[in-house]
PDB file of C-alpha atoms in Angstrom:
ATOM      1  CA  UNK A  27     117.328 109.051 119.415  1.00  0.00           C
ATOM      2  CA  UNK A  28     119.288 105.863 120.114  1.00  0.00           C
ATOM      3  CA  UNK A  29     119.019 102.536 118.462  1.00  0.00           C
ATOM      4  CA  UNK A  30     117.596 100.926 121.303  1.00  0.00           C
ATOM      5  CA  UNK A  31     115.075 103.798 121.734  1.00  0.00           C
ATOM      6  CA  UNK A  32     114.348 103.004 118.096  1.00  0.00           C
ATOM      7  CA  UNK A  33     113.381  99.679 118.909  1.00  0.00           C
ATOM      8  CA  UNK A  34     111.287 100.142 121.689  1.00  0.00           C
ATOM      9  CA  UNK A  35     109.112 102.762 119.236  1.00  0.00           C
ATOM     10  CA  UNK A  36     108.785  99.994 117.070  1.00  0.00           C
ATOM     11  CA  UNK A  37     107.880  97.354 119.064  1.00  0.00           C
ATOM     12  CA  UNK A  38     104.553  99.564 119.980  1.00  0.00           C
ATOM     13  CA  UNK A  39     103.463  99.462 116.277  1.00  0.00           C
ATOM     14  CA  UNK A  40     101.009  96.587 115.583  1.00  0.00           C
ATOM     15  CA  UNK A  41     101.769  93.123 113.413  1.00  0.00           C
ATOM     16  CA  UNK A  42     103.094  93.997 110.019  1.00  0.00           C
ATOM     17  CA  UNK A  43     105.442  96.917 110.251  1.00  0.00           C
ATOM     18  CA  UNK A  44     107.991  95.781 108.210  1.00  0.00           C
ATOM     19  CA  UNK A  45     111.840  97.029 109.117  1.00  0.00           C
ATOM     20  CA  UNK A  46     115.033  96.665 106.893  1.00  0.00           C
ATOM     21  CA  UNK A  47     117.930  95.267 109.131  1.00  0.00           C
ATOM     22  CA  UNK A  48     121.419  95.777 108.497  1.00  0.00           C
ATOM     23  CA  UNK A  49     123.832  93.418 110.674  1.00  0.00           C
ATOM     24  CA  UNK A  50     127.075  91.936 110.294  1.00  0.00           C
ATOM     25  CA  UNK A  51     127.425  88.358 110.439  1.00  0.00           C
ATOM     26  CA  UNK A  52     130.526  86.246 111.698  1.00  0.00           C
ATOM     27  CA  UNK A  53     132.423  86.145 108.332  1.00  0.00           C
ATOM     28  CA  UNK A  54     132.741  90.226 108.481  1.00  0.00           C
ATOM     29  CA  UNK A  55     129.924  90.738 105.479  1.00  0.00           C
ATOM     30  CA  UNK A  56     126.541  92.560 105.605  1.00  0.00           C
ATOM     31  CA  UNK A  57     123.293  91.117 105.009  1.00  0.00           C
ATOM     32  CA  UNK A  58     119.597  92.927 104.923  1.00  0.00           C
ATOM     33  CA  UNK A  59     116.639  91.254 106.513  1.00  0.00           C
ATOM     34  CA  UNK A  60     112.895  92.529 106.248  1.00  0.00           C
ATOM     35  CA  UNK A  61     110.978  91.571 109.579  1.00  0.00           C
ATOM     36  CA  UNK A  62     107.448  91.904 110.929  1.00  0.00           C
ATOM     37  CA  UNK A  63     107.779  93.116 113.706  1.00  0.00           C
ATOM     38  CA  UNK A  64     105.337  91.413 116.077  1.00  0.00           C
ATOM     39  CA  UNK A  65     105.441  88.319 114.099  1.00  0.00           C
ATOM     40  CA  UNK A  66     109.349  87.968 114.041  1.00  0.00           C
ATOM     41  CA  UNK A  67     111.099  85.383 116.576  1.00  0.00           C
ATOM     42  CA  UNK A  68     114.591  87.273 115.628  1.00  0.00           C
ATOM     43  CA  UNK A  69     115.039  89.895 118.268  1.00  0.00           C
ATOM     44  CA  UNK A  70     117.661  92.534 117.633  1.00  0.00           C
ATOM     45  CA  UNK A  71     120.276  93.391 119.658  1.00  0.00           C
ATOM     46  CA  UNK A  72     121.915  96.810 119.586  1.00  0.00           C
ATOM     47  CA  UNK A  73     125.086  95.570 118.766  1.00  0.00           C
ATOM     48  CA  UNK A  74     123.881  93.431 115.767  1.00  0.00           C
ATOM     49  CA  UNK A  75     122.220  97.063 113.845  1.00  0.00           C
ATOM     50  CA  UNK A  76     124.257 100.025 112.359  1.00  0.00           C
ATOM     51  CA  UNK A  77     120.900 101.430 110.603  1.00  0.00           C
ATOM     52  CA  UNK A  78     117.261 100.540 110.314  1.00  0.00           C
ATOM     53  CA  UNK A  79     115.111 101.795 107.207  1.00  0.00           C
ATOM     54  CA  UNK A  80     111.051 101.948 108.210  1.00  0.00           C
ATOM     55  CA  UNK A  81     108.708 100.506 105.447  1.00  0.00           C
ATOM     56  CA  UNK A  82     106.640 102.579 105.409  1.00  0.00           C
ATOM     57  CA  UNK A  83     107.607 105.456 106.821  1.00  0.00           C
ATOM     58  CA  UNK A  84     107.614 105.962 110.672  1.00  0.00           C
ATOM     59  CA  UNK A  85     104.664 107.615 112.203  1.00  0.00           C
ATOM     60  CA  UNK A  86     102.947 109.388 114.818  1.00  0.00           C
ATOM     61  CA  UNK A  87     101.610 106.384 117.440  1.00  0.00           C
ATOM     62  CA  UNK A  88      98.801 107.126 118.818  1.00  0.00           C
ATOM     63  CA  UNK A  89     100.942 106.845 122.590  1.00  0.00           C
ATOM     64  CA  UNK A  90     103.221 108.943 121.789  1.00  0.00           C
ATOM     65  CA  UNK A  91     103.277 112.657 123.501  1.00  0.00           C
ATOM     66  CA  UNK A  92     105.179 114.332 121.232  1.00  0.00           C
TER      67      UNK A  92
END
């Protein structure tokens, strides 16, 4: 599955799904930042992620077929 596959699954899952986010930032280091997704203005580009950890762990939604 690709990243931005990733983050379409995630959008799906209601208001307080939080997501660790590791991104690089202009000085070349690596930061984490916990969002809620659905509550979050920060919208993350594929570029911007190398991994994302799910809190808790990812799911079954109810939409998805497989």
């Amino acid at each position: 599955m690709q990243v931005s596959e990733l983050i379409e699954r995630l959008k799906k899952y209601p208001a307080g799904l939080e997501v660790l986010i590791e991104q690089n930032t202009d000085n070349g280091r690596t930061v984490f930042s916990k969002e809620v997704w659905g509550l979050a203005e920060y919208e993350p580009k594929e570029e911007d992620i190398f991994c994302l950890i799910y809190l808790p762990p990812l799911l079954n939604h109810p939409d998805d077929e497989d």
